[in-house]
Amino acid sequence: MASIVVNQVSKSFGKKEVLKKISLTVEPGQIYGLIGPSGSGKTTLVKIIVGMDQASEGTVQVLDTTVPNLSLLQNIGYMAQADALYTDLTGKENLAFFASLFKLSKNEQKKRIAYAADLVNLTPDLKKRVEAYSGGMKRRLSLAVALIQDPQVLILDEPTVGIDPELRLSIWQELYRLKDEGKTILVTTHVMDEAEKCDRLAMVRDGVILTSGTPAELKEQFGITSLEEVFLKAGGKMG
Amino acid sequence: MRTLALIKRIFFQMIRDKRALALMMVAPLLILTLLHYLFTGDSANPRIGVVNADSQIVKQLKNKDIIVKQYNEVTNTKKTLKNDDLDGFLEFQDNDIKLTLKNEDPSSTKALQMKIQQSIAAETAKKQVSNLTHFMGNIKSKLPNLPFTMETVNAPKVSTSYIYGSKDTTFFDILGPILVGYFVFFFVFLISGIALLKERTTGTLDRLIATPIQRRSIVFGYLLGYGLFAVIQTVIVVFYAVKILDIMLVGSLWNVIIINLVLALVALSLGILLSAFANSEFQMMQFIPIVIIPQAFFAGILPVDGMAGWLQVIAKCMPMYYGGNALQDIMYKGLGLRDISSDLLILLGFALVFIVLNIFVLKKYRKI
Ligand SMILES: Nc1ncnc2c1ncn2[C@@H]1O[C@H](COP(=O)(O)OP(=O)(O)OP(=O)(O)O)[C@@H](O)[C@H]1O
Ligand SMILES: [Mg+2]
């Protein structure tokens, strides 16, 4: 049974139609990548999937539950494109606050905080206030917050922007491990070598899914060897 | 449980924000102190100059705390007034009296004019009495056989008593209770409104909405989290006003605190609500002239009963109208909880409406 089912979703802001009849399906244990130029509607789509925004038309189902649903959010880990952290609190206080919003026992909370902080290499900086963090550190903390309740579905909006290659690698290793546990992961990205690591990709442009498939299928479809070219070609086709 | 998490977080954020804390706790005290001294300071004794005055009148004037400076003659009254820093000038010419007043401040001038007129009238009356007695004596000596007595009329003595306050009541005694409530209202509004605004603009509210927290838990978390500080502020302000500034408090201190806490609750829910309609701190400030300042006009500093009908309708829409009224009832008039219960209920009604609206407005962020 599919983890995420997006069915004919359209979204307009006023007169402007940002998403046009988008449909996609993500299976459990899959890493699904959304690629597309800036302003194509990736963030808008992701927010609708989480239930933070309402689709103008169409339906979304996550884990067989129609979005929006409050208890479903217990099982969705969301990382926003812009860091949304309490900068006057320490890293640990941020994690502890978000952890306490989920159904976790005190003991589990502690364990999850330690696990998430360790995963993003922030353990030594947990006692610092977030306002003293670098951009990459904030990004990592946001990722840790997304993982805090050990969710079944992870929705990450450009998770690795501003994170150095070494840490990026270790984060991807962790995403693979989570995938092996049967978790569902939806990421948006601009970075093509990351797109390469996804099981499936959807290319979004102007609110439409131009094409989707495995990275290899996409390359084959366009008769080229690098995804970068797919990105440019697909973009060019519309332009 | 989630509400508790929110309260805890707000508590940590607040105690780290020393500026906001100081604004909330210390600023009302500073303003109250300043106003207290502005309104209760003794006004300087008025100074007047006199020419040709009879010594009795001068005595009368001096009895009324007027500083009298005597001149033999004056050519330019205006110049003398200015040069000798006098508030008025009194010239006696035969039977006419000419009074020149500087009138820098109309209300103290009125008071001075009244005192001078009283002195002159009293002196005139005295003269009349002595003239009359003299005249009667004359007649009596001329017609010794006439049975004749004269009754003297003693001026009736007016003894004044006050239902509220005393003869020493100052304007600040009426103003004080209103100010205490007003500052609690104002600062709670400001701090809570800006705090939730910050949560909105930094995207953390969006992030919060992506967790399974209920909308009403968010509203209650905010109310209680900032409410905690509002309680502390209220207690500090009330104690300071009553114990240190010695603002008149006839009724119970607890009732004063209850009223202020209810006012703080209204301010809190209103601040959070209005912050939804602001996109920046500056836009939040724009609500102050629209929402906060008019409350001062209708809080009882100016008598609402004397206002035009439509103004009275506006007054009844303002929480501070009820707050000011209740505070005056307790602090100045010394009434009890029962007399202010309707004011309190209406204030609680305001808070309830604002809280419900808040939960509703959050729908903008998440439908469920
Ligand atoms: N709240 C909003 N009101 C009006 N328009 C919006 C709103 N949010 C997004 N848009 C518009 O929707 C379009 C898609 O925005 P979106 O943020 O989804 O793009 P994106 O693909 O995530 O871009 P990027 O890669 O730069 O993050 C843009 O044209 C944007 O202007
Ligand atoms: Mg985006």
XYZ file of C-alpha atoms and ligand atoms in Angstrom:
639
model
C 0.000 0.000 0.000
C 1.392 3.407 -0.961
C 2.536 5.779 1.785
C 1.807 9.016 -0.015
C -0.876 9.389 -2.649
C -1.351 12.776 -4.261
C -4.388 12.788 -6.492
C -5.056 15.566 -9.019
C -3.988 18.329 -6.679
C -4.317 21.927 -7.847
C -3.512 25.011 -5.838
C -4.115 28.672 -6.581
C -3.024 31.718 -4.665
C -5.634 34.234 -5.694
C -5.730 34.083 -9.482
C -2.312 32.533 -9.762
C -2.395 28.786 -10.308
C 0.728 27.367 -8.705
C -0.017 23.644 -8.941
C -1.944 22.076 -11.799
C -3.447 18.627 -11.352
C -0.458 17.008 -9.734
C -0.573 13.274 -9.071
C 2.154 11.137 -7.572
C 2.540 8.029 -5.463
C 5.334 7.174 -3.049
C 5.779 3.635 -1.766
C 7.085 2.677 1.659
C 10.835 2.256 1.704
C 11.224 4.661 -1.167
C 13.218 7.857 -1.433
C 11.268 10.094 -3.756
C 12.891 13.225 -5.139
C 11.160 16.361 -6.392
C 13.374 18.413 -8.654
C 12.539 21.553 -10.550
C 13.497 25.168 -10.944
C 12.895 27.800 -8.349
C 9.264 28.826 -8.102
C 8.012 25.658 -9.778
C 5.806 24.790 -6.798
C 7.819 22.167 -4.883
C 7.425 23.784 -1.477
C 3.747 24.432 -2.095
C 3.185 20.770 -2.934
C 5.142 19.558 0.064
C 3.179 21.803 2.432
C -0.085 20.457 1.074
C 1.127 16.913 1.648
C 1.926 17.733 5.284
C -1.435 19.441 5.703
C -0.077 22.907 6.432
C -1.849 24.242 3.393
C -5.100 23.331 1.730
C -5.286 22.126 -1.860
C -7.763 24.068 -3.980
C -8.693 20.819 -5.682
C -7.756 17.183 -5.365
C -6.907 15.001 -2.402
C -3.849 13.841 -0.541
C -3.536 10.640 1.452
C -0.644 9.812 3.702
C -0.496 6.377 5.324
C -4.053 5.771 4.121
C -5.308 8.808 6.005
C -6.761 11.809 4.257
C -4.772 14.976 4.880
C -5.199 17.148 6.916
C -5.343 15.006 10.003
C -3.997 15.905 13.407
C -2.919 12.480 14.635
C -1.315 11.761 11.268
C 1.201 14.498 12.042
C 2.633 12.216 14.727
C 3.933 10.118 11.832
C 5.190 12.868 9.551
C 8.571 14.457 10.063
C 8.737 17.765 8.258
C 11.750 19.917 7.563
C 10.874 23.328 6.172
C 12.910 25.037 3.504
C 13.469 28.026 5.774
C 14.773 27.168 9.228
C 12.064 27.688 11.765
C 13.849 27.556 15.089
C 13.636 29.446 18.352
C 16.873 31.372 18.134
C 16.745 32.572 21.731
C 16.740 28.982 22.964
C 19.593 26.484 22.894
C 19.745 23.641 20.404
C 18.786 21.202 23.101
C 15.828 23.288 24.253
C 14.593 23.431 20.668
C 14.782 19.662 20.342
C 13.198 19.140 23.738
C 10.354 21.514 22.906
C 9.483 19.817 19.653
C 9.911 16.388 21.211
C 7.366 17.285 23.889
C 4.785 18.095 21.221
C 4.735 14.455 20.138
C 3.520 11.381 21.931
C 6.805 10.247 23.416
C 7.597 9.109 26.910
C 10.165 11.110 28.865
C 12.657 8.343 28.363
C 12.043 8.096 24.628
C 12.319 11.865 24.367
C 15.774 11.786 25.888
C 16.912 8.992 23.610
C 15.525 10.619 20.493
C 17.127 13.968 21.338
C 20.504 12.303 21.774
C 20.062 10.251 18.590
C 18.936 13.170 16.410
C 21.633 15.500 17.704
C 24.283 12.880 17.124
C 23.070 12.164 13.619
C 23.593 15.751 12.542
C 26.827 16.160 14.521
C 25.396 18.766 16.858
C 25.976 17.033 20.186
C 28.851 19.338 21.202
C 26.825 22.454 20.344
C 23.557 21.554 22.008
C 24.094 23.938 24.899
C 24.660 26.924 22.628
C 21.852 29.264 21.748
C 20.679 28.864 18.182
C 21.366 32.534 17.414
C 25.046 31.626 17.737
C 24.752 28.805 15.171
C 26.089 28.984 11.635
C 23.693 28.588 8.700
C 24.643 24.943 8.232
C 24.263 24.217 11.929
C 20.742 25.622 11.876
C 19.953 23.479 8.860
C 21.203 20.420 10.702
C 19.165 21.278 13.760
C 16.070 21.599 11.563
C 16.748 18.114 10.221
C 17.151 16.794 13.749
C 13.784 18.349 14.661
C 12.187 16.587 11.671
C 13.505 13.249 12.896
C 12.726 13.779 16.553
C 9.591 11.630 16.862
C 10.935 8.792 14.689
C 8.255 9.376 12.044
C 7.115 6.861 9.469
C 7.157 9.465 6.695
C 9.862 12.084 6.232
C 9.211 15.168 4.149
C 12.344 17.213 3.679
C 12.355 20.486 1.762
C 15.896 21.008 0.473
C 17.460 19.341 3.489
C 21.102 19.603 2.593
C 21.415 23.230 1.496
C 24.371 24.777 3.307
C 25.668 21.479 4.652
C 29.240 20.490 3.799
C 29.858 17.459 1.553
C 31.147 15.214 4.293
C 28.129 15.719 6.537
C 25.858 15.529 3.521
C 27.209 12.101 2.804
C 26.588 10.917 6.321
C 23.066 12.328 6.251
C 22.343 10.446 3.057
C 23.744 7.297 4.598
C 21.271 7.786 7.421
C 18.422 8.367 4.971
C 19.295 5.055 3.318
C 19.273 3.360 6.694
C 15.812 4.825 7.418
C 14.662 3.692 3.991
C 15.821 0.183 4.814
C 13.722 0.368 7.952
C 10.755 0.876 5.645
C 10.355 4.620 6.137
C 9.067 6.760 3.320
C 11.134 9.786 2.368
C 10.157 12.680 0.122
C 12.881 15.234 -0.610
C 13.040 18.314 -2.770
C 16.410 19.282 -4.098
C 18.350 21.367 -6.538
C 21.466 19.266 -6.208
C 21.703 16.801 -9.055
C 24.050 14.316 -7.472
C 21.480 14.032 -4.686
C 18.725 13.487 -7.209
C 20.805 10.657 -8.485
C 20.537 8.976 -5.088
C 16.728 8.915 -5.114
C 14.763 5.829 -6.025
C 12.325 7.841 -8.057
C 12.291 11.380 -9.307
C 9.597 13.781 -10.424
C 10.532 16.829 -12.425
C 8.247 19.754 -11.558
C 7.981 22.869 -13.661
C 5.381 25.611 -13.505
C 3.217 23.492 -11.255
C 3.132 20.463 -13.533
C 5.019 17.183 -13.267
C 6.825 17.107 -16.591
C 8.188 13.656 -16.198
C 8.905 11.065 -13.566
C 10.718 7.768 -13.159
C 13.954 6.357 -11.812
C 17.067 8.474 -12.410
C 18.186 5.974 -15.039
C 14.830 6.128 -16.839
C 14.949 9.894 -16.969
C 18.425 9.876 -18.418
C 17.403 7.322 -20.975
C 14.282 9.230 -21.881
C 16.288 12.302 -22.724
C 19.186 10.357 -24.186
C 21.798 11.915 -22.018
C 24.146 10.852 -19.274
C 23.778 13.375 -16.476
C 20.708 14.503 -14.616
C 21.951 18.039 -14.803
C 21.252 17.904 -18.513
C 17.832 16.389 -17.902
C 17.072 19.346 -15.682
C 18.196 21.809 -18.327
C 16.565 19.973 -21.203
C 13.242 19.535 -19.478
C 13.346 23.168 -18.503
C 14.234 24.211 -22.039
C 11.373 22.242 -23.525
C 8.861 24.446 -21.792
C 10.738 27.698 -22.182
C 0.527 18.369 27.989
C 1.413 20.214 24.797
C 0.114 23.390 26.320
C 2.528 22.806 29.163
C 5.418 22.399 26.721
C 4.456 25.710 25.149
C 4.253 27.451 28.516
C 7.662 26.130 29.464
C 9.178 27.336 26.221
C 7.652 30.803 26.541
C 8.954 30.996 30.087
C 12.522 30.263 28.982
C 12.300 32.691 26.086
C 10.907 35.423 28.263
C 13.429 35.212 31.077
C 16.186 35.467 28.493
C 14.696 38.525 26.876
C 15.806 41.013 29.493
C 14.584 43.979 27.515
C 11.029 42.775 27.157
C 11.045 41.773 30.785
C 12.237 45.209 31.855
C 9.689 46.887 29.620
C 6.949 44.854 31.177
C 8.004 45.091 34.805
C 9.797 48.406 35.205
C 8.392 50.752 32.580
C 4.899 50.989 34.145
C 6.479 51.839 37.493
C 8.548 54.630 35.982
C 5.591 56.215 34.245
C 3.370 55.882 37.292
C 5.989 57.518 39.492
C 6.428 60.354 37.072
C 2.715 61.024 36.806
C 2.313 60.752 40.546
C 4.756 63.579 41.160
C 3.393 65.614 38.280
C -0.124 65.569 39.664
C 0.428 65.698 43.387
C 3.179 68.331 43.545
C 2.002 71.442 45.471
C 1.474 74.270 43.065
C 3.499 77.359 43.981
C 1.653 80.062 45.946
C 0.350 82.753 43.646
C 1.995 86.196 43.846
C 0.099 89.395 43.357
C 0.983 93.039 43.539
C -1.307 95.647 45.141
C -1.518 99.422 45.059
C -3.446 101.509 47.584
C -4.798 98.466 49.328
C -6.250 98.721 52.739
C -4.299 96.682 55.231
C -7.324 94.550 56.099
C -7.646 93.333 52.550
C -3.959 92.537 52.392
C -4.406 90.497 55.537
C -7.307 88.619 54.028
C -5.289 87.844 50.913
C -2.343 86.636 52.927
C -4.655 84.367 54.876
C -5.489 82.671 51.601
C -1.864 81.776 50.891
C -1.363 84.562 48.433
C 1.964 86.308 48.468
C 1.239 90.013 48.435
C 3.667 92.628 47.307
C 2.703 96.230 48.012
C 3.506 99.104 45.689
C 3.087 102.817 46.248
C 2.349 103.481 42.656
C 2.727 101.755 39.377
C 2.911 103.295 35.962
C 2.942 100.273 33.719
C 0.997 97.348 35.174
C 1.905 94.952 32.415
C 5.588 95.619 32.786
C 5.515 95.267 36.540
C 3.646 91.978 36.244
C 6.302 90.652 34.003
C 9.371 92.042 35.721
C 8.355 91.106 39.246
C 7.013 87.700 38.206
C 3.522 88.335 39.549
C 0.415 86.353 38.718
C -1.914 89.291 39.128
C -2.162 92.937 40.028
C -4.774 94.651 42.152
C -5.228 98.442 42.000
C -7.591 100.297 44.313
C -8.764 103.708 43.102
C -11.390 105.275 45.348
C -14.252 102.848 45.051
C -13.048 101.021 41.987
C -10.841 98.008 41.934
C -8.869 97.034 38.891
C -7.595 93.457 38.660
C -5.069 92.451 36.043
C -4.303 88.753 35.681
C -1.420 87.200 33.866
C -3.481 84.092 32.901
C -0.620 81.835 31.931
C -2.579 78.839 33.099
C -6.349 79.299 33.015
C -7.240 76.884 35.804
C -4.885 78.330 38.405
C -5.892 81.816 37.295
C -9.536 80.989 37.960
C -8.615 79.804 41.427
C -6.653 82.979 42.124
C -9.452 85.191 40.875
C -11.873 83.384 43.147
C -9.674 83.919 46.183
C -9.243 87.600 45.470
C -12.971 88.107 45.010
C -13.692 86.268 48.232
C -11.224 88.447 50.141
C -12.722 91.624 48.790
C -16.268 90.492 49.432
C -15.446 89.468 52.982
C -13.806 92.777 53.664
C -16.712 94.688 52.185
C -19.189 92.743 54.263
C -17.231 93.474 57.396
C -17.204 97.166 56.615
C -20.900 97.114 56.017
C -21.531 95.510 59.367
C -19.430 98.065 61.194
C -21.104 100.892 59.291
C -24.494 99.560 60.221
C -23.614 99.156 63.872
C -22.278 102.658 63.897
C -25.436 103.970 62.275
C -27.670 102.167 64.752
C -25.628 103.486 67.633
C -26.188 106.946 66.306
C -29.928 106.527 66.107
C -30.059 104.997 69.534
C -28.295 107.923 71.132
C -30.629 110.312 69.432
C -33.828 108.505 70.411
C -32.956 107.123 73.853
C -36.538 106.246 74.753
C -37.107 103.891 71.950
C -36.960 100.246 72.942
C -34.521 99.027 70.466
C -32.194 96.134 70.074
C -30.332 94.990 67.115
C -29.852 91.410 66.332
C -26.614 90.620 64.747
C -26.636 87.886 62.226
C -23.820 85.438 62.464
C -22.675 84.001 59.162
C -23.731 80.345 59.047
C -20.872 77.953 59.272
C -20.698 75.436 56.437
C -19.309 72.119 57.483
C -18.339 69.951 54.535
C -18.193 66.190 54.472
C -17.273 63.974 51.556
C -18.821 60.698 50.490
C -15.715 59.701 48.512
C -12.259 60.941 49.312
C -11.555 63.898 51.586
C -10.661 67.565 51.336
C -7.133 66.470 50.514
C -8.194 64.405 47.489
C -6.048 65.240 44.495
C -6.677 64.588 40.850
C -4.153 61.776 41.037
C -6.307 59.883 43.509
C -8.925 59.536 40.789
C -6.416 59.128 38.004
C -4.191 56.635 39.814
C -6.517 53.623 39.786
C -7.200 54.098 36.087
C -3.526 54.452 35.283
C -2.638 51.258 37.110
C -5.155 49.334 35.035
C -4.246 51.115 31.848
C -0.548 50.349 32.083
C -1.164 46.728 32.895
C -3.402 46.601 29.826
C -0.989 48.427 27.558
C 2.196 46.555 28.360
C 0.612 43.116 28.371
C -0.951 43.889 24.998
C 2.353 44.991 23.559
C 4.521 42.146 24.813
C 2.129 39.321 23.989
C 1.216 40.736 20.594
C 4.806 41.170 19.530
C 5.792 37.753 20.851
C 3.224 35.914 18.776
C 4.072 38.106 15.824
C 7.678 36.993 16.098
C 6.509 33.403 16.123
C 4.627 34.122 12.911
C 7.362 35.993 11.072
C 10.150 33.550 11.917
C 8.072 30.674 10.587
C 8.011 28.818 13.870
C 4.223 29.077 14.016
C 4.113 27.327 10.657
C 6.463 24.725 12.025
C 4.299 24.327 15.114
C 1.296 23.714 12.942
C 3.152 20.785 11.346
C 3.099 19.000 14.710
C 0.022 17.363 16.239
C -0.658 20.319 18.545
C -4.247 21.538 18.596
C -5.057 25.111 17.725
C -6.643 25.726 21.065
C -3.564 24.347 22.821
C -1.518 26.977 21.040
C -3.861 29.750 22.135
C -4.036 28.498 25.719
C -0.290 27.959 25.821
C 0.230 31.548 24.837
C -2.391 32.840 27.229
C -0.957 30.947 30.156
C 2.703 31.418 29.250
C 2.451 35.168 28.967
C -0.278 35.200 31.567
C 2.298 34.094 34.097
C 4.341 37.205 33.445
C 1.233 39.348 33.317
C 0.354 38.148 36.814
C 3.789 39.067 38.117
C 3.591 42.442 36.414
C 0.146 43.132 37.777
C 1.159 42.320 41.318
C 4.276 44.474 41.091
C 2.428 47.441 39.609
C -0.457 47.269 42.080
C 1.783 46.906 45.111
C 4.044 49.679 43.940
C 1.138 52.026 43.321
C -0.525 51.318 46.629
C 2.357 50.747 49.003
C 5.047 53.013 47.624
C 3.251 55.750 45.717
C 0.513 55.600 48.314
C -2.313 55.954 45.812
C -5.574 56.082 47.666
C -6.931 52.589 48.253
C -10.119 52.463 50.254
C -11.319 49.025 49.156
C -9.535 45.721 49.189
C -6.148 45.212 47.584
C -7.223 41.748 46.424
C -10.087 43.169 44.453
C -7.680 45.547 42.758
C -5.478 42.643 41.798
C -8.460 40.642 40.530
C -9.581 43.490 38.276
C -6.095 43.968 36.914
C -5.658 40.279 36.246
C -8.882 40.208 34.287
C -7.747 43.295 32.379
C -4.437 41.576 31.647
C -6.302 38.566 30.305
C -8.296 40.804 27.974
C -5.118 42.563 26.838
C -3.349 39.269 26.321
C -6.052 37.754 24.164
C -6.507 41.002 22.266
C -2.767 41.362 21.643
C -2.483 37.827 20.333
C -5.541 38.321 18.179
C -4.421 41.588 16.610
C -0.934 40.273 15.946
C -2.591 38.010 13.379
C -3.386 41.111 11.380
C 0.109 42.559 11.484
C 3.054 41.487 9.396
C 5.791 43.291 11.271
C 6.522 44.835 14.621
C 5.884 48.213 13.080
C 2.428 47.204 11.947
C 1.778 45.979 15.473
C 2.728 49.433 16.739
C 0.166 50.911 14.377
C -2.553 49.306 16.455
C -1.557 51.403 19.452
C -3.111 54.699 18.317
C -6.183 52.848 17.056
C -6.808 50.386 19.827
C -4.885 51.388 22.927
C -4.852 55.171 23.154
C -8.631 55.671 22.722
C -9.121 53.354 25.697
C -7.546 56.040 27.877
C -10.231 58.567 26.927
C -13.017 56.268 27.984
C -11.436 54.804 31.087
C -13.005 57.402 33.356
C -10.380 60.130 33.300
C -12.930 62.189 31.407
C -16.460 61.706 32.725
C -18.235 59.376 30.311
C -21.695 60.374 31.595
C -21.255 63.816 30.122
C -20.282 62.591 26.692
C -22.431 62.711 23.589
C -24.636 59.662 23.096
C -22.601 58.120 20.317
C -19.403 58.564 22.320
C -21.006 56.723 25.193
C -21.761 53.865 22.842
C -18.095 53.739 21.847
C -17.092 53.869 25.495
C -19.158 50.794 26.205
C -17.185 48.879 23.571
C -13.900 49.546 25.341
C -12.607 47.111 27.936
C -10.864 49.927 29.785
C -14.217 51.630 30.374
C -15.248 48.731 32.590
C -11.768 48.264 34.022
C -11.400 51.941 34.931
C -14.853 52.032 36.418
C -14.265 48.964 38.576
C -10.871 50.203 39.728
C -12.279 53.570 40.742
C -15.104 51.851 42.576
C -12.690 49.810 44.648
C -9.733 52.116 45.117
C -11.428 55.497 45.401
C -14.985 54.777 46.415
C -14.185 51.757 48.541
C -16.959 49.577 47.161
C -16.854 45.794 47.335
C -16.572 42.899 44.936
C -20.324 42.729 44.493
C -20.485 46.279 43.149
C -17.951 45.551 40.433
C -19.134 42.072 39.499
C -20.937 43.260 36.383
C -17.817 45.088 35.203
C -15.762 41.965 35.802
C -18.244 39.767 33.965
C -18.235 42.037 30.951
C -14.435 42.022 30.918
C -14.400 38.235 31.088
C -16.868 38.281 28.200
C -14.419 40.352 26.154
C -11.640 37.873 26.943
C -13.800 34.914 25.991
C -14.729 36.461 22.660
C -11.104 37.274 21.877
C -9.957 33.766 22.811
C -12.553 32.111 20.604
C -11.641 34.456 17.753
C -7.982 33.529 18.257
C -8.669 29.836 17.861
C -10.665 30.705 14.779
C -8.001 32.939 13.267
C -5.409 30.183 13.554
C -7.465 28.356 10.946
C -5.630 30.537 8.503
C -2.655 28.332 9.319
C -4.234 24.948 9.623
C -7.783 23.918 8.904
C -7.928 21.337 11.678
N 1.550 32.227 0.144
C 1.699 32.470 -1.165
N 0.966 33.436 -1.757
C 1.090 33.684 -3.071
N 1.930 33.028 -3.873
C 2.692 32.054 -3.359
C 2.630 31.727 -1.976
N 3.499 30.722 -1.739
C 4.081 30.447 -2.920
N 3.607 31.242 -3.890
C 3.981 31.195 -5.297
O 3.929 29.860 -5.728
C 4.964 29.591 -6.626
C 5.676 28.327 -6.189
O 6.354 28.578 -4.975
P 7.163 27.452 -4.213
O 7.676 28.031 -2.960
O 6.298 26.267 -4.111
O 8.362 27.176 -5.213
P 9.569 26.166 -5.052
O 9.494 25.237 -6.172
O 9.597 25.611 -3.690
O 10.804 27.136 -5.278
P 12.258 27.078 -4.631
O 12.996 26.021 -5.356
O 12.820 28.417 -4.905
O 12.072 26.787 -3.194
C 5.853 30.809 -6.699
O 5.594 31.483 -7.885
C 5.416 31.629 -5.522
O 5.481 32.984 -5.864
Mg 10.852 25.633 -2.136
